[in-house]
Short mmCIF file of C-alpha atoms in Angstrom, two decimals:
data_model
loop_
_atom_site.label_atom_id
_atom_site.label_comp_id
_atom_site.label_asym_id
_atom_site.label_seq_id
_atom_site.Cartn_x
_atom_site.Cartn_y
_atom_site.Cartn_z
CA UNK D 59 -69.65 107.83 38.25
CA UNK D 60 -68.58 104.21 37.54
CA UNK D 61 -65.81 102.67 35.58
CA UNK D 62 -66.34 100.45 32.50
CA UNK D 63 -65.64 97.47 34.74
CA UNK D 64 -69.18 97.93 36.25
CA UNK D 65 -70.80 99.43 33.25
CA UNK D 66 -72.91 96.25 32.57
CA UNK D 67 -74.72 96.77 35.88
CA UNK D 68 -74.98 100.51 36.05
CA UNK D 69 -75.07 102.11 32.56
CA UNK D 70 -78.56 103.63 32.97
CA UNK D 71 -77.84 104.85 36.51
CA UNK D 72 -74.42 106.36 36.56
CA UNK D 73 -72.09 108.03 34.06
CA UNK D 74 -69.51 105.53 32.84
CA UNK D 75 -65.85 106.59 32.49
CA UNK D 76 -62.78 104.85 31.05
CA UNK D 77 -59.57 105.07 32.95
CA UNK D 78 -56.95 105.43 30.28
CA UNK D 79 -54.09 104.94 32.73
CA UNK D 80 -54.28 101.64 34.54
CA UNK D 81 -53.29 102.38 38.10
CA UNK D 82 -54.13 100.69 41.37
CA UNK D 83 -56.47 103.08 43.05
CA UNK D 84 -57.52 102.61 46.68
CA UNK D 85 -61.13 103.09 47.66
CA UNK D 86 -60.39 106.42 49.32
CA UNK D 87 -58.89 107.73 46.10
CA UNK D 88 -61.86 106.48 44.00
CA UNK D 89 -64.22 108.09 46.46
CA UNK D 90 -62.33 111.37 46.24
CA UNK D 91 -62.71 111.23 42.48
CA UNK D 92 -66.41 110.50 42.79
CA UNK D 93 -65.97 106.99 41.34
CA UNK D 94 -67.72 104.04 43.10
CA UNK D 95 -65.61 101.09 44.01
CA UNK D 96 -68.50 98.57 44.00
CA UNK D 97 -72.09 98.90 42.78
CA UNK D 98 -74.79 99.25 45.45
CA UNK D 99 -77.79 96.95 45.54
CA UNK D 100 -80.01 100.04 45.17
CA UNK D 101 -78.25 101.10 41.98
CA UNK D 102 -78.34 97.68 40.44
CA UNK D 103 -82.09 97.28 41.15
CA UNK D 104 -82.67 100.72 39.56
CA UNK D 105 -80.74 99.66 36.52
CA UNK D 106 -82.94 96.52 36.17
CA UNK D 107 -86.05 98.75 36.59
CA UNK D 108 -84.79 101.04 33.78
CA UNK D 109 -84.18 98.03 31.54
CA UNK D 110 -87.66 96.70 32.28
CA UNK D 111 -89.09 99.93 30.85
CA UNK D 112 -87.10 99.63 27.58
CA UNK D 113 -88.47 98.69 24.18
CA UNK D 114 -88.04 95.02 24.95
CA UNK D 115 -90.90 95.26 27.57
CA UNK D 116 -93.56 95.05 24.88
CA UNK D 117 -95.70 91.98 24.54
CA UNK D 118 -96.48 92.99 20.90
CA UNK D 119 -92.97 91.73 20.11
CA UNK D 120 -94.36 88.20 20.38
CA UNK D 121 -96.28 88.81 17.25
CA UNK D 122 -93.46 90.55 15.29
CA UNK D 123 -89.91 90.99 16.51
CA UNK D 124 -88.02 93.56 14.41
CA UNK D 125 -84.68 92.55 13.10
CA UNK D 126 -83.33 95.85 14.34
CA UNK D 127 -83.93 94.58 17.90
CA UNK D 128 -81.72 91.49 17.50
CA UNK D 129 -78.23 91.68 18.97
CA UNK D 130 -75.26 91.73 16.60
CA UNK D 131 -73.40 88.41 16.18
CA UNK D 132 -71.32 87.51 19.23
CA UNK D 133 -72.82 90.46 21.14
CA UNK D 134 -74.27 90.13 24.68
CA UNK D 135 -77.92 89.16 24.51
CA UNK D 136 -80.73 90.12 26.89
CA UNK D 137 -80.54 86.82 28.73
CA UNK D 138 -76.92 87.42 29.61
CA UNK D 139 -77.54 91.09 30.62
CA UNK D 140 -80.35 90.17 33.03
CA UNK D 141 -78.53 87.12 34.27
CA UNK D 142 -75.54 89.39 35.41
CA UNK D 143 -77.87 91.61 37.31
CA UNK D 144 -79.60 88.90 39.25
CA UNK D 145 -76.33 87.07 39.94
CA UNK D 146 -75.24 90.31 41.64
CA UNK D 147 -78.57 90.48 43.50
CA UNK D 148 -78.65 86.83 44.60
CA UNK D 149 -77.93 87.69 48.30
CA UNK D 150 -80.28 90.79 48.35
CA UNK D 151 -83.05 90.91 50.91
CA UNK D 152 -86.54 90.19 49.81
CA UNK D 153 -87.62 93.61 51.06
CA UNK D 154 -85.07 95.22 48.68
CA UNK D 155 -86.34 93.28 45.75
CA UNK D 156 -90.08 93.96 46.27
CA UNK D 157 -90.01 96.81 43.78
CA UNK D 158 -89.10 94.48 40.97
CA UNK D 159 -91.96 92.04 41.46
CA UNK D 160 -94.29 94.06 39.30
CA UNK D 161 -91.62 95.08 36.74
CA UNK D 162 -91.20 93.39 33.26
CA UNK D 163 -87.67 92.21 34.11
CA UNK D 164 -87.55 88.49 33.15
CA UNK D 165 -86.49 87.70 29.58
CA UNK D 166 -88.19 84.94 27.63
CA UNK D 167 -87.82 83.77 24.07
CA UNK D 168 -90.20 84.86 21.31
CA UNK D 169 -89.64 81.51 19.62
CA UNK D 170 -92.77 79.83 20.92
CA UNK D 171 -91.02 78.81 24.15
CA UNK D 172 -88.10 77.11 22.39
CA UNK D 173 -85.23 78.50 24.50
CA UNK D 174 -82.58 77.11 22.20
CA UNK D 175 -83.61 79.73 19.52
CA UNK D 176 -83.81 82.61 21.94
CA UNK D 177 -80.53 84.48 20.98
CA UNK D 178 -81.49 84.25 17.37
CA UNK D 179 -85.24 84.94 17.53
CA UNK D 180 -85.08 87.59 20.06
CA UNK D 181 -86.21 88.01 23.69
CA UNK D 182 -89.00 89.90 25.37
CA UNK D 183 -89.21 91.06 28.99
CA UNK D 184 -92.23 90.04 31.09
CA UNK D 185 -93.27 90.09 34.70
CA UNK D 186 -92.06 87.45 37.22
CA UNK D 187 -95.70 86.33 37.84
CA UNK D 188 -95.80 85.25 34.19
CA UNK D 189 -92.94 82.85 34.59
CA UNK D 190 -92.92 79.26 35.87
CA UNK D 191 -89.93 77.09 36.68
CA UNK D 192 -91.29 73.91 35.06
CA UNK D 193 -89.76 70.67 33.90
CA UNK D 194 -90.71 71.20 30.31
CA UNK D 195 -91.84 74.26 28.32
CA UNK D 196 -94.94 72.35 27.26
CA UNK D 197 -96.49 73.00 30.62
CA UNK D 198 -96.93 76.68 29.83
CA UNK D 199 -97.05 76.45 25.98
CA UNK D 200 -100.89 76.35 25.96
CA UNK D 201 -100.87 79.80 27.72
CA UNK D 202 -98.46 81.45 25.26
CA UNK D 203 -97.76 84.41 25.09
CA UNK D 204 -99.15 85.15 28.53
CA UNK D 205 -97.27 82.54 30.57
CA UNK D 206 -93.70 81.16 29.98
CA UNK D 207 -91.30 78.64 31.37
CA UNK D 208 -88.08 79.99 32.93
CA UNK D 209 -85.14 79.82 30.50
CA UNK D 210 -82.52 77.23 31.42
CA UNK D 211 -79.83 79.94 31.37
CA UNK D 212 -81.62 81.60 34.25
CA UNK D 213 -82.40 78.42 36.27
CA UNK D 214 -79.29 78.78 38.45
CA UNK D 215 -80.75 82.07 39.66
CA UNK D 216 -84.05 80.58 40.92
CA UNK D 217 -83.58 81.49 44.58
CA UNK D 218 -83.48 85.22 43.84
CA UNK D 219 -86.11 84.94 41.10
CA UNK D 220 -88.43 83.24 43.61
CA UNK D 221 -88.30 86.34 45.73
CA UNK D 222 -89.73 88.26 42.79
CA UNK D 223 -92.65 85.89 42.28
CA UNK D 224 -91.39 83.12 39.93
CA UNK D 225 -93.28 79.86 40.99
CA UNK D 226 -92.70 76.20 40.52
CA UNK D 227 -96.22 75.22 39.64
CA UNK D 228 -99.31 76.71 38.03
CA UNK D 229 -101.58 78.45 40.59
CA UNK D 230 -105.00 80.14 40.48
CA UNK D 231 -103.24 83.54 40.41
CA UNK D 232 -101.50 82.54 37.20
CA UNK D 233 -104.78 81.67 35.45
CA UNK D 234 -106.39 84.88 36.66
CA UNK D 235 -103.33 86.75 35.20
CA UNK D 236 -103.70 84.93 31.86
CA UNK D 237 -107.30 86.14 31.63
CA UNK D 238 -106.38 89.68 32.60
CA UNK D 239 -103.56 89.88 30.06
CA UNK D 240 -105.79 88.54 27.34
CA UNK D 241 -108.40 91.22 28.26
CA UNK D 242 -105.68 94.00 28.14
CA UNK D 243 -104.36 92.78 24.81
CA UNK D 244 -107.89 92.77 23.25
CA UNK D 245 -108.46 96.56 23.77
CA UNK D 246 -112.11 95.75 24.59
CA UNK D 247 -112.76 94.08 21.29
CA UNK D 248 -113.69 90.45 20.49
CA UNK D 249 -110.68 88.26 21.14
CA UNK D 250 -109.02 86.49 18.23
CA UNK D 251 -109.14 82.70 17.56
CA UNK D 252 -105.71 82.02 19.17
CA UNK D 253 -106.44 84.05 22.20
CA UNK D 254 -109.81 82.34 22.59
CA UNK D 255 -108.11 78.94 22.64
CA UNK D 256 -105.74 80.16 25.38
CA UNK D 257 -108.68 81.64 27.44
CA UNK D 258 -110.80 78.54 27.06
CA UNK D 259 -107.86 76.34 28.21
CA UNK D 260 -107.37 78.67 31.25
CA UNK D 261 -111.09 78.48 32.11
CA UNK D 262 -111.10 74.62 32.04
CA UNK D 263 -108.02 74.55 34.29
CA UNK D 264 -109.54 77.21 36.53
CA UNK D 265 -112.62 75.03 37.15
CA UNK D 266 -110.38 72.04 37.94
CA UNK D 267 -108.34 73.97 40.41
CA UNK D 268 -111.46 75.51 41.98
CA UNK D 269 -112.93 72.07 42.44
CA UNK D 270 -109.81 71.03 44.38
CA UNK D 271 -109.51 74.22 46.42
CA UNK D 272 -109.46 74.16 50.25
CA UNK D 273 -108.51 77.82 50.66
CA UNK D 274 -110.72 80.01 52.77
CA UNK D 275 -113.04 82.21 50.71
CA UNK D 276 -111.38 85.53 51.55
CA UNK D 277 -107.90 84.28 50.32
CA UNK D 278 -109.56 82.64 47.34
CA UNK D 279 -111.17 85.95 46.38
CA UNK D 280 -107.86 87.74 46.64
CA UNK D 281 -106.23 85.23 44.33
CA UNK D 282 -108.96 85.75 41.71
CA UNK D 283 -109.51 89.49 41.81
CA UNK D 284 -110.11 91.07 39.37
CA UNK D 285 -111.39 88.18 37.17
CA UNK D 286 -112.06 88.52 33.48
CA UNK D 287 -114.53 86.11 31.76
CA UNK D 288 -115.89 85.79 28.24
CA UNK D 289 -119.35 87.20 27.30
CA UNK D 290 -121.62 85.95 24.53
CA UNK D 291 -120.05 88.52 22.15
CA UNK D 292 -116.59 86.92 22.53
CA UNK D 293 -115.32 89.83 24.61
CA UNK D 294 -113.55 89.62 27.96
CA UNK D 295 -115.28 91.49 30.76
CA UNK D 296 -115.10 91.85 34.53
CA UNK D 297 -116.86 88.80 35.92
CA UNK D 298 -118.97 90.90 38.29
CA UNK D 299 -120.49 92.72 35.28
CA UNK D 300 -121.64 89.43 33.64
CA UNK D 301 -124.75 87.35 34.21
CA UNK D 302 -124.80 83.60 34.63
CA UNK D 303 -127.10 81.62 32.42
CA UNK D 304 -129.39 80.53 35.30
CA UNK D 305 -133.06 80.51 34.08
CA UNK D 306 -132.01 80.81 30.42
CA UNK D 307 -132.87 77.25 29.49
CA UNK D 308 -136.44 77.97 30.69
CA UNK D 309 -136.66 81.67 29.88
CA UNK D 310 -135.27 81.45 26.28
CA UNK D 311 -135.05 85.23 25.98
CA UNK D 312 -134.05 87.34 22.98
CA UNK D 313 -130.34 87.75 23.58
CA UNK D 314 -130.27 91.13 21.72
CA UNK D 315 -133.07 92.36 23.97
CA UNK D 316 -130.97 91.38 27.05
CA UNK D 317 -128.01 93.22 25.64
CA UNK D 318 -130.24 96.32 25.05
CA UNK D 319 -130.91 96.18 28.79
CA UNK D 320 -127.23 96.04 29.70
CA UNK D 321 -127.38 92.26 30.46
CA UNK D 322 -124.23 90.68 29.22
CA UNK D 323 -124.27 86.85 29.48
CA UNK D 324 -121.38 84.64 30.64
CA UNK D 325 -119.95 82.38 27.96
CA UNK D 326 -118.11 79.21 28.87
CA UNK D 327 -116.63 76.40 26.80
CA UNK D 328 -119.20 73.66 26.27
CA UNK D 329 -117.34 71.16 28.45
CA UNK D 330 -117.70 73.43 31.49
CA UNK D 331 -120.77 73.34 33.67
CA UNK D 332 -122.13 76.85 34.18
CA UNK D 333 -123.64 75.76 37.45
CA UNK D 334 -120.35 74.30 38.88
CA UNK D 335 -118.23 77.13 37.65
CA UNK D 336 -120.35 79.85 39.25
CA UNK D 337 -120.88 77.84 42.40
CA UNK D 338 -117.14 77.49 43.07
CA UNK D 339 -116.36 81.18 42.51
CA UNK D 340 -116.22 83.39 45.67
CA UNK D 341 -119.05 86.00 45.79
CA UNK D 342 -116.61 88.91 45.14
CA UNK D 343 -115.97 87.70 41.57
CA UNK D 344 -119.12 85.69 40.90
CA UNK D 345 -121.30 86.70 37.91
CA UNK D 346 -124.68 87.99 38.80
CA UNK D 347 -127.82 86.03 38.09
CA UNK D 348 -131.04 87.26 36.50
CA UNK D 349 -133.00 86.57 39.72
CA UNK D 350 -130.75 89.20 41.40
CA UNK D 351 -131.91 92.06 39.13
CA UNK D 352 -135.23 90.97 37.71
CA UNK D 353 -138.66 91.09 39.17
CA UNK D 354 -140.63 87.88 38.90
CA UNK D 355 -144.37 87.55 39.10
CA UNK D 356 -146.85 84.80 38.55
CA UNK D 357 -148.44 85.47 35.13
CA UNK D 358 -152.25 85.82 35.37
CA UNK D 359 -152.61 83.06 37.98
CA UNK D 360 -155.41 80.55 37.58
CA UNK D 361 -155.90 79.35 41.16
CA UNK D 362 -156.82 75.70 41.44
CA UNK D 363 -158.29 73.78 44.39
CA UNK D 364 -155.39 72.56 46.49
CA UNK D 365 -157.10 69.20 46.90
CA UNK D 366 -156.42 68.60 43.14
CA UNK D 367 -152.65 68.42 43.82
CA UNK D 368 -151.88 65.77 46.42
CA UNK D 369 -148.31 66.90 46.70
CA UNK D 370 -149.32 70.44 47.68
CA UNK D 371 -152.01 69.18 50.01
CA UNK D 372 -149.58 66.85 51.82
CA UNK D 373 -147.05 69.62 52.17
CA UNK D 374 -149.60 71.96 53.57
CA UNK D 375 -150.72 69.41 56.12
CA UNK D 376 -147.07 68.66 57.04
CA UNK D 377 -146.06 72.28 57.84
CA UNK D 378 -149.17 72.83 59.88
CA UNK D 379 -148.69 69.60 61.86
CA UNK D 380 -147.72 70.04 65.52
CA UNK D 381 -145.88 66.71 65.30
CA UNK D 382 -143.70 67.99 62.40
CA UNK D 383 -142.94 71.18 64.37
CA UNK D 384 -142.05 69.24 67.50
CA UNK D 385 -139.69 66.78 65.74
CA UNK D 386 -137.88 69.54 63.82
CA UNK D 387 -137.24 71.24 67.16
CA UNK D 388 -135.93 68.00 68.57
CA UNK D 389 -133.56 67.63 65.63
CA UNK D 390 -132.44 71.25 66.11
CA UNK D 391 -131.53 70.57 69.68
CA UNK D 392 -129.54 67.40 68.84
CA UNK D 393 -127.95 68.35 65.52
CA UNK D 394 -126.96 72.03 65.89
CA UNK D 395 -124.27 72.67 68.53
CA UNK D 396 -123.66 76.44 68.28
CA UNK D 397 -126.12 78.32 70.51
CA UNK D 398 -126.42 81.52 68.40
CA UNK D 399 -126.94 79.46 65.28
CA UNK D 400 -129.57 77.35 67.01
CA UNK D 401 -131.49 80.45 68.14
CA UNK D 402 -131.39 81.91 64.61
CA UNK D 403 -132.71 78.80 63.02
CA UNK D 404 -135.49 78.39 65.54
CA UNK D 405 -136.59 81.98 65.04
CA UNK D 406 -136.62 81.42 61.16
CA UNK D 407 -138.53 78.16 61.53
CA UNK D 408 -141.28 79.75 63.72
CA UNK D 409 -141.60 82.70 61.42
CA UNK D 410 -141.86 80.48 58.29
CA UNK D 411 -144.45 78.15 59.78
CA UNK D 412 -146.55 81.01 61.02
CA UNK D 413 -146.51 82.94 57.67
CA UNK D 414 -146.35 80.36 54.89
CA UNK D 415 -149.21 80.02 52.37
CA UNK D 416 -149.28 77.36 49.62
CA UNK D 417 -151.22 78.12 46.45
CA UNK D 418 -151.86 75.67 43.55
CA UNK D 419 -151.84 77.16 40.01
CA UNK D 420 -152.89 75.58 36.75
CA UNK D 421 -150.00 75.82 34.26
CA UNK D 422 -147.80 77.98 36.48
CA UNK D 423 -145.96 80.53 34.36
CA UNK D 424 -143.77 83.42 35.46
CA UNK D 425 -143.24 86.84 33.95
CA UNK D 426 -139.58 88.05 34.15
CA UNK D 427 -139.26 91.82 34.20
CA UNK D 428 -136.15 93.96 33.96
CA UNK D 429 -136.34 97.73 34.28
CA UNK D 430 -140.09 97.61 33.89
CA UNK D 431 -139.98 95.71 30.60
CA UNK D 432 -140.75 92.04 30.29
CA UNK D 433 -137.83 90.13 28.85
CA UNK D 434 -139.46 86.69 28.83
CA UNK D 435 -141.78 84.14 30.45
CA UNK D 436 -141.06 80.69 31.75
CA UNK D 437 -143.04 77.73 32.94
CA UNK D 438 -141.99 76.16 36.16
CA UNK D 439 -143.09 73.67 38.85
CA UNK D 440 -142.92 76.18 41.73
CA UNK D 441 -142.15 79.64 42.68
CA UNK D 442 -141.47 81.32 46.11
CA UNK D 443 -142.40 84.92 46.89
CA UNK D 444 -141.33 86.46 50.12
CA UNK D 445 -142.66 89.83 51.18
CA UNK D 446 -141.02 92.37 53.45
CA UNK D 447 -143.33 91.43 56.27
CA UNK D 448 -141.92 87.82 56.16
CA UNK D 449 -145.02 86.46 54.44
CA UNK D 450 -144.01 83.43 52.36
CA UNK D 451 -146.16 82.42 49.40
CA UNK D 452 -145.28 79.08 47.63
CA UNK D 453 -146.89 78.67 44.25
CA UNK D 454 -147.00 75.03 43.02
CA UNK D 455 -148.07 73.87 39.54
CA UNK D 456 -151.14 71.63 39.79
CA UNK D 457 -149.42 68.81 37.87
CA UNK D 458 -146.43 68.43 40.38
CA UNK D 459 -146.21 64.96 41.83
CA UNK D 460 -144.14 63.66 44.67
CA UNK D 461 -141.49 62.42 42.19
CA UNK D 462 -141.13 65.94 40.74
CA UNK D 463 -141.46 67.61 44.17
CA UNK D 464 -138.14 66.68 45.77
CA UNK D 465 -136.46 69.91 44.72
CA UNK D 466 -139.41 71.81 46.17
CA UNK D 467 -139.06 69.99 49.56
CA UNK D 468 -135.29 70.82 49.64
CA UNK D 469 -136.04 74.53 48.93
CA UNK D 470 -138.81 74.67 51.59
CA UNK D 471 -136.38 73.01 54.10
CA UNK D 472 -133.71 75.58 53.32
CA UNK D 473 -136.07 78.53 53.58
CA UNK D 474 -137.66 77.22 56.67
CA UNK D 475 -134.36 77.00 58.53
CA UNK D 476 -132.48 80.07 57.23
CA UNK D 477 -132.53 83.66 58.26
CA UNK D 478 -130.67 86.38 56.44
CA UNK D 479 -128.05 86.81 59.10
CA UNK D 480 -127.62 83.00 59.44
CA UNK D 481 -127.16 82.53 55.70
CA UNK D 482 -124.28 84.98 55.70
CA UNK D 483 -122.44 83.67 58.74
CA UNK D 484 -123.10 79.92 58.36
CA UNK D 485 -123.78 79.33 54.73
CA UNK D 486 -121.02 76.68 54.54
CA UNK D 487 -121.79 75.03 57.88
CA UNK D 488 -121.88 71.28 57.53
CA UNK D 489 -124.23 71.06 60.50
CA UNK D 490 -126.75 73.32 58.86
CA UNK D 491 -126.71 71.47 55.60
CA UNK D 492 -127.22 68.08 57.39
CA UNK D 493 -130.05 69.54 59.42
CA UNK D 494 -131.80 70.92 56.32
CA UNK D 495 -131.54 67.45 54.67
CA UNK D 496 -133.20 65.92 57.71
CA UNK D 497 -136.00 68.61 57.55
CA UNK D 498 -136.49 67.67 53.83
CA UNK D 499 -136.75 63.94 54.74
CA UNK D 500 -139.42 64.86 57.28
CA UNK D 501 -141.40 66.79 54.69
CA UNK D 502 -141.34 63.81 52.36
CA UNK D 503 -142.67 61.40 55.03
CA UNK D 504 -146.12 59.98 54.36
CA UNK D 505 -147.46 59.93 57.86
CA UNK D 506 -146.71 61.35 61.24
CA UNK D 507 -145.59 57.90 62.37
CA UNK D 508 -143.04 57.94 59.47
CA UNK D 509 -141.71 61.27 60.82
CA UNK D 510 -141.43 59.65 64.36
CA UNK D 511 -139.48 56.79 62.77
CA UNK D 512 -137.10 59.14 61.00
CA UNK D 513 -136.35 60.84 64.29
CA UNK D 514 -135.78 57.48 66.04
CA UNK D 515 -133.34 56.48 63.27
CA UNK D 516 -131.45 59.73 63.16
CA UNK D 517 -131.90 61.13 66.58
#
């Protein structure tokens, strides 16, 4: 048991007794009576854990805080109660406090982040990861009620609160948490207008932070998993279950037909680039793309004479040129330093040049099929098909000119110098990207002499 002197730290853990006769009791006497002289760290942490599972650990209180939950006038409020506990725990080891990092044990005001009104408007308990020690409450106000600034009355306890996960600045993990909490609060339904504003603000901030990230992909994926994003129905879903809008501007499918086939499209605020947003996300949380799940075929091809498309004719001549092959290998020798990488690229190059066929099509149009049903068609300038036997077929629209063909040359250069294993291991290699740019330059050269000049300039 514990005496009333320690009741504010132990009331949910130990029986509280009142000593009616005030006598000086030595520790040995207290122990003999089964009364603790001082609370243990373990007991105080357990008391905090029990408080964190009380009726105050309910985010719905931000919407409506019952008057019955307000403390009586001049009574101890939740901020003071929690403050006493963490003051006691200020010298506790981080390992002892780990169990509280995921508990709803930090009080914040329900009064729209205005701490001065907290004792009167009520307080709610939230997790340490939802709390930032910021200069002003306005830094977290746009994420209310999912993120909060630390109350000034608790700022003196920052060293112990940092051990629980309270941070000084907004991180990717906070934005991920905002999206997850918004998802949990929605119960799988379309989010309301206020929550949508918070989510869209978090998505814009997420893109800015991703753009500035230098973290290695595995750590970045850990900071963002699981990630919840908006779909076209206004619902939050796991990012890996969504599809990016790649192809949609060309495909123009019936959205209801896509939904019927289980294809839920990613929705982003209009000031966010879909391409940039998806490009920055690590593969573990990246939305899928239609090319990943759809079969694409050339729709009733009308094959044209290759001589009618000078761009296709020149590209065909180029990749069959021994001079081109020789110069690419010279570049490979000079520009790629890692031996295993060099071998993989050379193998991919030889396979591509031996098995590539270019076909010119009048009015090139593709049929996009998902689960054996066509969901749309789209016109395009080119389309690559690669068979399991490494046969590459490049379809090019007859009207493609050199000006329109730059993207095709970049794609040919990439496929020509990439094997599956190499793409996985070296996808971010600066050397490989620079080498592929050089190959693209060679493909755009007018004559073999131009290719020689490029090598002299770059080699």
